[in-house]
Structure formats: structure tokens, C-alpha cells
């Protein structure tokens, strides 16, 4: 029977360690020689992000013309990917769609048609991702077999066949790539595997019973005739590719085909799932090369991704205020570029500082545009509140900081009157002038607004009211807060960790609970399992938990929306201020961490670690859910699985994988109740990790929010001030409501004074 072999060469001038000064060298030494091979009859798959085609067109337009001609003659397949190479499962849906749409437009510009086959960027996959490609007209996608098969029970024969993936009731065809096959091919090119040994290995995949297909190579084009890190030009490696192919084609039953021809030779039959609970976002290469490298490790990934989310939120506000103007369209294109994966790993100094300058310029431009548009909606009162989230808000808590001239307000409480009547509101965190008048104050209010509605607001002074309902009770080391919706118990002896969190109208049992060392009756799991705490592994490998004795402060005054309690922690490498907010009318608790670090370069830094109560959730229906780069919820079962996203792979790689949570939330649920954990990625970027293990008749389920990890791409340096808030929200499996709650947290309402936008 026949063995159909195929190759896919991925070209990308944005490659992190290729300086711009060497783009022409890469074009001449890597790209052109392969095109000459294609011209001579070697049928290959060739893929470029459209951004790289733009660069090539500046250097040598004849390359584009030749590639177009060879594709038209069916001597090669041109394979698409998008405008820029970025890791879609870590990026919001509408940015990904703009990336694909920009890429499609440029492909049509250069080739007069768009490709129908897509190469997944970095081979990163999420369950709902194929739907994005289908919407842009792609009929098939290419994904890595080795990582897809690691946690899925595939048949051995499936690796040689095409398949389908189904998303939202629709199917898209699937062609396999292979990291392992690419390693072997590259080693043969580099003379680490003899040609005859390599050829024998490929022939061994031929079956006497079935026609089969096999990928020979499916990754970086720039690895042949060139070395990206050193810039060294090599000789003879593209010629070695030709020798390998000629050696294979001389064997009976071996045919070299274009990737698209594989679907004709071996049509897809079976539907497969690729993501898994153990690895919701698989990608290429070994386990230590995982999606974390573009999220919270690398070269300052956390701050880079935070800035991207900030620019994203500004652009969403601009679209809401003024629609899709040309200025905003240009900024969307820039954001797609700035979210490129190669800025986040082993990028050169040149490219890193270009990113910094470019991001600063684009953020400034977006803010100035927004200020300009906002002047057209100047308030009649002191300020307006505008809902730009795209859906109605009902009594949604909003917070903002107001600043006043000296002497304007002297009373310790300020109310808000609107055209709809007074808003339920409270004041927190005053800053005073020396004469006792208010310099600034944080105001929290409950607002009800239709989508795109704005209301005019006027401030008035009022007296501060003392609290009479005794919401806060101190019992030795325990601080207990009891509202109509929430019961929360904190222990100040162990970092104000959560001992119990009960959402009274969701479940009578605490959804979050401290588990003592004897809980599992297992020596390997005889730890204190806290919640609402942080863990740091220093650069020297010392693990530090902030479950230490803390000082607390609070005021017994009337807080109608939420009750704050403040804690201070002294750390070996700085200080952390922790504020816990317990809500009165919502099943919600917020924990805000304000960090002040001297110098911290951790192996990992994980915050808001949460232990779910095994006695509150039904084990058989237990699952976690989030959104990873698309617009659909992805849900993963836990029962019967061992999920260890937080476990190190090798000593220099601190985590196995993470979730993209691109809408800013992750949800834990059983058949009738759920707990969502929400954060604002534009305040400080983080990614959730799930830990789940069944122990005797019980289970351990924890959620970590990683602020930094480490691998061979680097570690994040923490110096100075940063802040992040985690929202716990209980609900009865109303995931659509949680998506709206998360959008309100991440996007926030727009507050506009006479002088401009208010943070």
C-alpha cells in the first residue's frame, strides 16, 4: 500500500531571535532555495503569516510573484495562518478574528485568493478555536499529533489518517503535524542521524493493509541554511532536504504530495477531540515547551500581556463611543502585531525595545483618541457613568476614584444623585488635604444601565453613618463577616486566609474551606490547604507562603454595598497589603493584593490560591470551564482525571500548562452549583492553573492564579508596585451571567468628568 509523505515549512521573519537587519539574508539563504526546489517538482506546503509577506514584499517582490505562480500551478500549497503569529488561546476572541481577517485580506492582495488550509500558530490549540478559522473560510487546520495524542486515547492508525474536529455543530478537517517527526528530520539534516537510517525509519511506517500519510517536517523554515540565534549562514542544508526526498521517492510505494492532496488520498472519517482536562491548550514540542512560555514567563510576559489587555480595553471603549473609525482600525492592526508570540520568548534586544516603544506610542494614541471622543459627551452634572460593555447592567457594583480641589468637600461621606434618582453608594480610602478637606476618594456604587446608556451624576455631601448591624465579629484570631448573601471567615494568624466562604443562597455548605493536614489521611497529602493566599518560589528555590500573622484594620461604619477589611503583611522581599471585600447584596467576595517588591525574580509566583470544599461539590459531575481565545465556553470533566497544571515538568520549567481564560474568568461547577474566579487582566495579567487529584474516597481541587513562571525563555522580574484583585462569585450554573459579570469587571464602566476620563 502507499505511504503519502508531506512537508510544511513555516516561514516567519518575526522569529524572536532574528534581527531585522538579517531579513534579506534569511530570504536569500532559506526561502529562495526552497522555492527553487518547488520549481523543480518537489511538492511542498509553504506557510507565512501575512505580516511576513509584507516584509518580504518590501525586500524582494519577485519572491511573492514566484510563490503565487507556483501555487497557481499546484506545485505547492500555500497555507495560511493570519496576519501575525500569535497564540490565540491566550488572546481575546475579537482580536483573533481581526488577526485572521487581516491575514485573509493580505493573502488576497498578494495572491488574488485566500488559502483554505490553516497552520495553527505555534501549534497551540483550544477546543473552540477551529470555529474561528471556519468563520474566515478555512476548510482545514493543521495540528500536532504528538501533543494531541498524549492525553487522548487514539488508535495507532489515526496518526496516519486525516480526521475531523467538531465545534458548535460544525466540522472542520484536520491534518496532522508531528513534533517528533520534525525533530528526526532536522537531525538528519544536521548529520546527527545517517540518511539511510532516517530513510529506513520512514519506510517502516508503510502498511501492507492501508494507505497511510506521514508528515516529514512541519515547523520553522529558518532552521535550514541559517541559525537564528547566531545569524550564522550554513551551506548545503536545503540541498540535503532534496537528497532526503529523492532517497524516499526512490523507494516503492512512497509518494511526496502536497498537504491538501492528503485529504484526497485519505479522506477524513473519524471525529476527534484534541484538548483534554490534563492539557486544555496543547501545543508543539516537549512538555516543557508549553503555552506558559507566552503567558507568564519569557521576557517580561506579564507586563507585556497586561499592556496588550489595556490597549484592548481602550479600543473596545473607542468602538463603543465612536464605532470603527480609520484611526481605531489602524490601532487594531497594531494590537494584533503587538500580541505576536515572538515578543514574549527569546526576543532580541532590538525587537524587545521596539515593542516597548511601539506599545507606548499606541497606548498614548488610544488614550488621546478616547479623551478627544469623550469631550463630545461632556456631562451636565459632575460626571457621567457610561456602560460600554455591550449588555445591560443591573445594580452592578462599579468603583472609581474622584479627585477634588482643596476645600470642595469636607464631610467624610459623599453621595451620588442621578437623573434616575440616587445611587446606592459608599466611600472608601480617603486622601485628605492638610485642612481636612477631601483630596481623593474611591467611590463604589450600584449602577443599572442599558447597553451604551449613560447617566448624568451629581455629588452631594452627607454624614457618615455608624454601622449598627454588627457585620464584622472578632473571635480570637478569626474575623467573621456575615451579610444577607455571604458568610466569610478569615484567620489573621495565617495571612487572613479564607477558613470558610458560604454563599447562603447558593449552597448551605462552604464552597471554599480550609482543609487541615489530617483531612485526606494520606502522608503524601498532609499539608494545610489554605485559600486566598500567595506562594512564591524565590530564584534560590526557597518556597515562601504568605500564611503569616497579619495586622488588620476596619471601620464600623455604614457600608451598604461591600464591607472592606484591610491587612498588612511584611514579606522578606517587600510588603503586601491585602483587602477583603464582602458584598451585601451579591454572592461575591473580592480579594485585592497590593504588592511592593524590592527585587523578586521568582521561579514562580502564584496568587489567590483557592481550595474548593470536597464536601460541597458533587464529585461525579465536577468540571472546570473557561474561554480560551474563542467566543464559546470550553468545559472539562474532572472525575477520573489527574490534573496537575501547576506541576514542574523539569527543574527549569515550573509549570505544565495553564488556561487562557481570555474573558478573565474560570469556573468550577457540579450539576447544580458553581464558583467563578474573576480577575481583570488589564490591571495585572495572570492565568489560572487547575490541580485535581482523587485521594482515597476524597479529592483535592485547587485553583492557582499564576503571575509568573519560569522556563528556558526566562523569568519575570518584580520590582516596585503592582496590584491585582480576584473576585469569587457563587452561582447556580448560570455561566452566561458569569461571562457578563466578568466583562463588567474586566471592561468596567466608563466614568467621565468635565475634565476627561476618570480611572
Coordinates of N, CA and C in Angstrom, one line a residue, residues 17-186:
X17 N 14.5 35.5 17.6 CA 16.0 35.8 17.6 C 16.5 36.1 16.2
X18 N 15.7 36.5 15.3 CA 16.2 37.0 14.0 C 16.2 38.5 14.0
X19 N 17.3 39.2 14.0 CA 17.2 40.7 13.9 C 16.8 41.2 12.5
X20 N 16.2 42.3 12.5 CA 15.6 42.9 11.2 C 16.7 43.1 10.2
X21 N 17.9 43.3 10.6 CA 19.0 43.5 9.7 C 19.3 42.3 8.9
X22 N 18.8 41.1 9.3 CA 19.2 39.9 8.6 C 18.0 39.3 7.8
X23 N 16.9 40.1 7.7 CA 15.7 39.6 7.0 C 16.1 39.2 5.5
X24 N 16.9 40.0 4.9 CA 17.2 39.7 3.5 C 18.1 38.5 3.4
X25 N 19.0 38.3 4.4 CA 19.8 37.1 4.4 C 18.9 35.8 4.5
X26 N 17.9 35.9 5.4 CA 17.0 34.7 5.6 C 16.3 34.5 4.3
X27 N 15.8 35.5 3.6 CA 15.1 35.4 2.4 C 16.0 34.7 1.3
X28 N 17.2 35.1 1.2 CA 18.1 34.6 0.2 C 18.6 33.2 0.5
X29 N 18.9 32.9 1.8 CA 19.6 31.7 2.1 C 18.6 30.6 2.5
X30 N 17.4 31.0 3.0 CA 16.4 30.0 3.4 C 15.2 29.8 2.5
X31 N 14.6 31.0 2.2 CA 13.3 30.9 1.5 C 13.5 30.6 0.0
X32 N 14.4 31.4 -0.7 CA 14.5 31.2 -2.1 C 15.0 29.9 -2.5
X33 N 16.0 29.2 -1.9 CA 16.4 27.9 -2.3 C 15.3 26.9 -2.2
X34 N 14.4 27.0 -1.2 CA 13.3 26.1 -1.2 C 12.3 26.3 -2.3
X35 N 12.1 27.6 -2.7 CA 11.2 27.8 -3.8 C 11.8 27.3 -5.1
X36 N 13.1 27.3 -5.2 CA 13.8 26.6 -6.4 C 13.5 25.1 -6.4
X37 N 13.5 24.5 -5.2 CA 13.2 23.1 -5.1 C 11.8 22.8 -5.6
X38 N 10.8 23.7 -5.2 CA 9.4 23.5 -5.6 C 9.3 23.7 -7.1
X39 N 10.1 24.6 -7.7 CA 10.0 24.9 -9.1 C 10.5 23.6 -9.9
X40 N 11.4 22.8 -9.2 CA 11.9 21.6 -9.9 C 11.0 20.4 -9.6
X41 N 9.9 20.6 -9.0 CA 8.9 19.5 -8.9 C 8.7 18.9 -7.5
X42 N 9.4 19.4 -6.5 CA 9.2 18.9 -5.1 C 8.0 19.6 -4.5
X43 N 6.9 18.8 -4.3 CA 5.7 19.4 -3.9 C 5.7 19.6 -2.4
X44 N 5.6 20.8 -1.9 CA 5.7 21.2 -0.5 C 4.5 22.0 -0.1
X45 N 4.3 22.1 1.2 CA 3.4 23.1 1.8 C 4.2 24.2 2.4
X46 N 3.9 25.4 2.0 CA 4.6 26.6 2.5 C 3.6 27.6 3.2
X47 N 4.0 28.0 4.4 CA 3.1 28.9 5.2 C 3.9 30.1 5.6
X48 N 3.2 31.3 5.5 CA 3.7 32.5 6.1 C 2.6 33.3 6.7
X49 N 2.8 33.9 7.9 CA 1.8 34.9 8.3 C 1.9 36.1 7.3
X50 N 0.8 36.7 7.2 CA 0.7 37.8 6.2 C 1.7 38.9 6.5
X51 N 2.0 39.2 7.8 CA 2.9 40.2 8.2 C 4.3 39.9 7.6
X52 N 4.7 38.6 7.6 CA 6.0 38.3 7.0 C 6.0 38.5 5.5
X53 N 4.8 38.2 4.8 CA 4.7 38.5 3.4 C 4.9 40.0 3.1
X54 N 4.4 40.8 4.0 CA 4.6 42.3 3.8 C 6.0 42.7 3.9
X55 N 6.8 42.1 4.8 CA 8.2 42.3 4.9 C 9.0 41.8 3.7
X56 N 8.6 40.6 3.2 CA 9.3 40.1 2.0 C 9.0 40.9 0.8
X57 N 7.8 41.4 0.7 CA 7.4 42.2 -0.4 C 8.2 43.5 -0.5
X58 N 8.6 44.1 0.7 CA 9.5 45.3 0.8 C 10.9 45.0 0.3
X59 N 11.3 43.7 0.6 CA 12.7 43.4 0.3 C 12.9 42.9 -1.2
X60 N 11.9 42.0 -1.6 CA 12.0 41.4 -2.9 C 10.7 40.9 -3.4
X61 N 9.9 41.8 -4.1 CA 8.6 41.5 -4.5 C 8.6 40.3 -5.5
X62 N 9.7 40.0 -6.1 CA 9.7 38.8 -7.1 C 9.5 37.5 -6.3
X63 N 9.8 37.5 -5.1 CA 9.6 36.2 -4.3 C 8.1 36.0 -4.2
X64 N 7.3 37.0 -3.9 CA 5.9 36.9 -3.8 C 5.3 36.4 -5.1
X65 N 5.8 37.0 -6.2 CA 5.3 36.7 -7.6 C 5.6 35.2 -7.9
X66 N 6.8 34.8 -7.5 CA 7.1 33.4 -7.8 C 6.3 32.4 -7.0
X67 N 6.1 32.7 -5.7 CA 5.3 31.9 -4.8 C 3.8 31.8 -5.4
X68 N 3.3 33.0 -5.8 CA 2.0 33.0 -6.4 C 1.9 32.1 -7.6
X69 N 2.8 32.2 -8.5 CA 2.8 31.4 -9.7 C 2.9 29.9 -9.4
X70 N 3.7 29.5 -8.4 CA 3.9 28.1 -8.1 C 2.6 27.5 -7.4
X71 N 2.0 28.4 -6.6 CA 0.7 27.9 -6.0 C -0.4 27.8 -7.1
X72 N -0.4 28.7 -8.0 CA -1.4 28.6 -9.1 C -1.2 27.3 -10.0
X73 N 0.1 27.0 -10.1 CA 0.4 25.8 -10.9 C 0.3 24.5 -10.1
X74 N -0.1 24.6 -8.9 CA -0.3 23.4 -8.0 C 1.0 22.7 -7.7
X75 N 2.1 23.4 -7.8 CA 3.4 22.8 -7.5 C 3.7 22.9 -6.0
X76 N 2.9 23.7 -5.3 CA 3.0 23.8 -3.8 C 1.6 24.1 -3.3
X77 N 1.4 24.0 -2.0 CA 0.3 24.5 -1.3 C 0.7 25.8 -0.6
X78 N 0.0 26.9 -0.7 CA 0.2 28.0 0.2 C -0.8 27.8 1.4
X79 N -0.3 27.8 2.6 CA -1.1 27.6 3.8 C -1.1 28.9 4.6
X80 N -2.3 29.2 5.1 CA -2.4 30.5 5.8 C -2.3 30.3 7.3
X81 N -2.3 31.5 8.0 CA -2.3 31.4 9.5 C -2.9 32.7 10.1
X82 N -2.8 33.8 9.4 CA -3.3 35.0 10.0 C -2.4 36.2 9.6
X83 N -2.7 37.3 10.2 CA -1.8 38.5 10.0 C -0.5 38.3 10.7
X84 N -0.5 38.0 12.0 CA 0.8 37.8 12.7 C 0.7 36.6 13.5
X85 N 1.8 35.9 13.8 CA 1.8 34.7 14.6 C 1.6 35.1 16.0
X86 N 0.5 34.7 16.5 CA 0.2 34.9 18.0 C -0.5 33.7 18.5
X87 N -0.5 33.6 19.8 CA -1.0 32.4 20.5 C -2.5 32.6 20.8
X88 N -3.4 32.2 19.9 CA -4.8 32.6 20.0 C -5.5 32.2 21.3
X89 N -5.2 31.0 21.9 CA -5.8 30.7 23.2 C -5.5 31.6 24.4
X90 N -4.6 32.5 24.2 CA -4.3 33.5 25.2 C -4.8 34.9 24.9
X91 N -5.5 35.0 23.8 CA -5.9 36.4 23.3 C -7.4 36.4 23.1
X92 N -8.0 37.6 23.4 CA -9.5 37.7 23.3 C -10.0 37.4 21.9
X93 N -11.2 36.9 21.8 CA -11.8 36.4 20.6 C -11.8 37.5 19.5
X94 N -12.2 38.7 19.7 CA -12.3 39.7 18.7 C -10.9 40.1 18.1
X95 N -9.9 40.0 18.9 CA -8.5 40.3 18.4 C -8.1 39.2 17.5
X96 N -8.4 37.9 17.9 CA -8.1 36.8 17.0 C -8.8 36.9 15.7
X97 N -10.1 37.3 15.7 CA -10.9 37.4 14.5 C -10.3 38.5 13.6
X98 N -9.9 39.6 14.2 CA -9.3 40.7 13.4 C -8.0 40.2 12.8
X99 N -7.2 39.4 13.5 CA -5.9 38.9 13.1 C -6.2 38.0 11.8
X100 N -7.1 37.1 11.9 CA -7.4 36.2 10.8 C -8.0 37.0 9.6
X101 N -8.8 38.0 9.9 CA -9.4 38.8 8.8 C -8.4 39.6 8.1
X102 N -7.5 40.2 8.9 CA -6.4 41.0 8.3 C -5.5 40.1 7.4
X103 N -5.2 38.9 7.9 CA -4.4 38.0 7.2 C -5.0 37.6 5.9
X104 N -6.3 37.3 5.9 CA -7.1 36.9 4.7 C -7.1 38.0 3.7
X105 N -7.2 39.2 4.1 CA -7.2 40.4 3.2 C -5.9 40.5 2.5
X106 N -4.8 40.3 3.3 CA -3.5 40.5 2.7 C -3.2 39.3 1.8
X107 N -3.6 38.1 2.1 CA -3.4 36.9 1.2 C -4.1 37.2 -0.1
X108 N -5.3 37.8 -0.1 CA -6.0 38.1 -1.3 C -5.2 39.2 -2.1
X109 N -4.7 40.1 -1.4 CA -3.9 41.2 -2.0 C -2.7 40.6 -2.8
X110 N -2.0 39.7 -2.1 CA -0.8 39.2 -2.7 C -1.0 38.1 -3.8
X111 N -2.1 37.3 -3.5 CA -2.2 36.1 -4.3 C -3.6 36.0 -5.1
X112 N -4.4 37.0 -4.9 CA -5.7 37.1 -5.6 C -6.7 36.0 -5.1
X113 N -6.3 35.3 -4.0 CA -7.2 34.3 -3.4 C -6.7 34.0 -2.0
X114 N -7.5 33.5 -1.2 CA -7.1 33.1 0.2 C -6.9 31.6 0.3
X115 N -6.0 31.2 1.1 CA -5.8 29.8 1.4 C -7.0 29.2 2.1
X116 N -7.2 27.9 1.9 CA -8.3 27.1 2.6 C -7.8 26.3 3.7
X117 N -6.4 26.2 3.9 CA -5.8 25.4 4.9 C -5.1 26.3 5.9
X118 N -5.2 26.1 7.2 CA -4.6 26.9 8.2 C -3.6 26.2 9.0
X119 N -2.5 26.8 9.3 CA -1.5 26.3 10.2 C -1.6 27.0 11.5
X120 N -2.0 26.2 12.5 CA -2.2 26.8 13.9 C -0.9 27.4 14.4
X121 N -1.0 28.6 14.8 CA 0.2 29.3 15.3 C 0.8 28.6 16.5
X122 N 2.1 28.3 16.4 CA 2.8 27.6 17.5 C 2.2 26.2 17.8
X123 N 1.3 25.8 16.9 CA 0.6 24.5 17.2 C -0.2 24.6 18.5
X124 N -0.6 25.8 18.9 CA -1.4 25.9 20.1 C -2.9 25.8 19.7
X125 N -3.6 25.0 20.5 CA -5.0 24.6 20.2 C -5.8 24.7 21.4
X126 N -7.1 25.2 21.2 CA -8.1 25.1 22.3 C -9.4 24.6 21.6
X127 N -10.2 24.1 22.5 CA -11.4 23.3 22.0 C -12.2 24.0 21.0
X128 N -12.4 25.3 21.2 CA -13.3 26.1 20.4 C -12.6 26.9 19.3
X129 N -11.3 26.8 19.2 CA -10.5 27.5 18.3 C -10.9 27.3 16.8
X130 N -11.1 26.0 16.4 CA -11.4 25.8 15.0 C -12.6 26.6 14.4
X131 N -13.5 27.0 15.3 CA -14.7 27.8 14.8 C -14.2 29.1 14.3
X132 N -13.1 29.7 14.8 CA -12.6 31.0 14.3 C -12.2 30.8 12.8
X133 N -11.4 29.7 12.6 CA -10.9 29.5 11.2 C -12.0 29.2 10.2
X134 N -13.0 28.5 10.7 CA -14.2 28.2 9.9 C -14.9 29.4 9.4
X135 N -15.0 30.4 10.4 CA -15.7 31.6 10.1 C -15.0 32.4 9.0
X136 N -13.7 32.3 9.0 CA -12.9 33.0 8.0 C -12.7 32.2 6.7
X137 N -13.4 31.1 6.5 CA -13.4 30.4 5.3 C -12.4 29.3 5.2
X138 N -11.7 29.0 6.2 CA -10.8 27.9 6.2 C -11.5 26.6 6.2
X139 N -11.1 25.6 5.5 CA -11.8 24.3 5.4 C -11.0 23.2 6.2
X140 N -9.7 23.5 6.5 CA -9.0 22.5 7.3 C -7.9 23.2 8.1
X141 N -7.5 22.5 9.2 CA -6.4 23.0 10.1 C -5.4 22.0 10.2
X142 N -4.2 22.4 10.6 CA -3.0 21.5 10.9 C -2.7 21.6 12.3
X143 N -2.6 20.5 13.0 CA -2.3 20.4 14.5 C -1.3 19.3 14.8
X144 N -0.6 19.4 15.8 CA 0.5 18.5 16.2 C -0.1 17.2 16.8
X145 N 0.2 16.1 16.2 CA -0.2 14.7 16.6 C 0.3 14.4 18.0
X146 N 1.6 14.6 18.2 CA 2.2 14.0 19.4 C 1.6 14.6 20.7
X147 N 1.3 15.9 20.7 CA 0.8 16.5 21.9 C -0.7 16.2 22.0
X148 N -1.4 16.1 20.9 CA -2.8 15.8 20.9 C -3.1 14.4 21.4
X149 N -2.2 13.5 21.1 CA -2.3 12.1 21.5 C -1.9 11.8 22.9
X150 N -1.2 12.8 23.6 CA -0.6 12.5 24.9 C -1.7 12.2 25.9
X151 N -2.8 12.9 25.9 CA -3.9 12.6 26.9 C -5.2 12.2 26.3
X152 N -5.1 11.7 25.0 CA -6.3 11.2 24.3 C -6.1 9.8 23.9
X153 N -7.1 9.0 24.0 CA -6.9 7.5 23.7 C -7.2 7.3 22.2
X154 N -6.2 7.7 21.4 CA -6.4 7.5 19.9 C -5.9 6.1 19.5
X155 N -6.4 5.6 18.4 CA -5.8 4.4 17.8 C -4.5 4.7 17.2
X156 N -3.6 3.7 17.1 CA -2.3 3.9 16.4 C -2.5 4.4 15.0
X157 N -3.5 3.9 14.3 CA -3.6 4.1 12.9 C -4.0 5.6 12.6
X158 N -4.6 6.2 13.6 CA -5.2 7.6 13.4 C -4.0 8.6 13.0
X159 N -2.8 8.3 13.5 CA -1.7 9.3 13.2 C -1.4 9.3 11.7
X160 N -1.9 8.3 11.0 CA -1.6 8.3 9.5 C -2.8 8.7 8.7
X161 N -3.8 9.2 9.4 CA -5.1 9.5 8.6 C -5.5 10.9 8.9
X162 N -6.3 11.5 8.1 CA -6.9 12.8 8.3 C -8.1 12.5 9.2
X163 N -8.7 13.6 9.8 CA -9.8 13.5 10.7 C -10.6 14.7 10.7
X164 N -11.6 14.8 11.5 CA -12.5 16.0 11.7 C -12.4 16.4 13.2
X165 N -12.5 17.7 13.4 CA -12.9 18.2 14.7 C -14.2 18.9 14.6
X166 N -15.1 18.8 15.6 CA -16.4 19.4 15.6 C -16.5 20.4 16.6
X167 N -17.0 21.6 16.2 CA -17.2 22.7 17.1 C -18.5 23.4 16.8
X168 N -19.3 23.5 17.8 CA -20.6 24.1 17.7 C -21.5 23.6 16.5
X169 N -21.4 22.2 16.4 CA -22.2 21.5 15.5 C -21.6 21.5 14.1
X170 N -20.5 22.1 13.8 CA -19.9 22.1 12.5 C -18.5 21.4 12.5
X171 N -18.2 20.8 11.4 CA -16.9 20.0 11.3 C -15.9 20.8 10.5
X172 N -14.7 20.7 10.8 CA -13.6 21.2 10.0 C -12.5 20.1 9.9
X173 N -11.9 19.9 8.8 CA -11.0 18.8 8.5 C -9.7 19.1 9.2
X174 N -9.0 18.0 9.6 CA -7.8 18.1 10.4 C -6.7 17.3 9.7
X175 N -5.5 17.9 9.6 CA -4.3 17.2 9.1 C -3.2 17.3 10.2
X176 N -2.5 16.1 10.3 CA -1.6 16.0 11.4 C -0.2 16.6 11.1
X177 N 0.3 17.3 12.0 CA 1.8 17.7 12.1 C 2.4 16.7 13.1
X178 N 3.7 16.8 13.2 CA 4.4 16.0 14.3 C 5.7 16.6 14.7
X179 N 5.7 16.9 16.0 CA 7.0 17.5 16.6 C 8.1 16.4 16.5
X180 N 7.8 15.2 16.8 CA 8.8 14.1 16.8 C 9.4 13.9 15.4
X181 N 8.5 13.8 14.4 CA 9.0 13.6 13.1 C 9.8 14.8 12.6
X182 N 9.4 16.0 13.1 CA 10.2 17.2 12.7 C 11.6 17.2 13.3
X183 N 11.7 16.7 14.6 CA 13.0 16.5 15.3 C 13.9 15.6 14.5
X184 N 13.3 14.5 14.1 CA 14.1 13.5 13.3 C 14.6 14.0 12.0
X185 N 13.7 14.7 11.3 CA 14.1 15.3 10.0 C 15.2 16.3 10.2
X186 N 15.1 17.1 11.2 CA 16.1 18.2 11.4 C 17.4 17.5 11.8

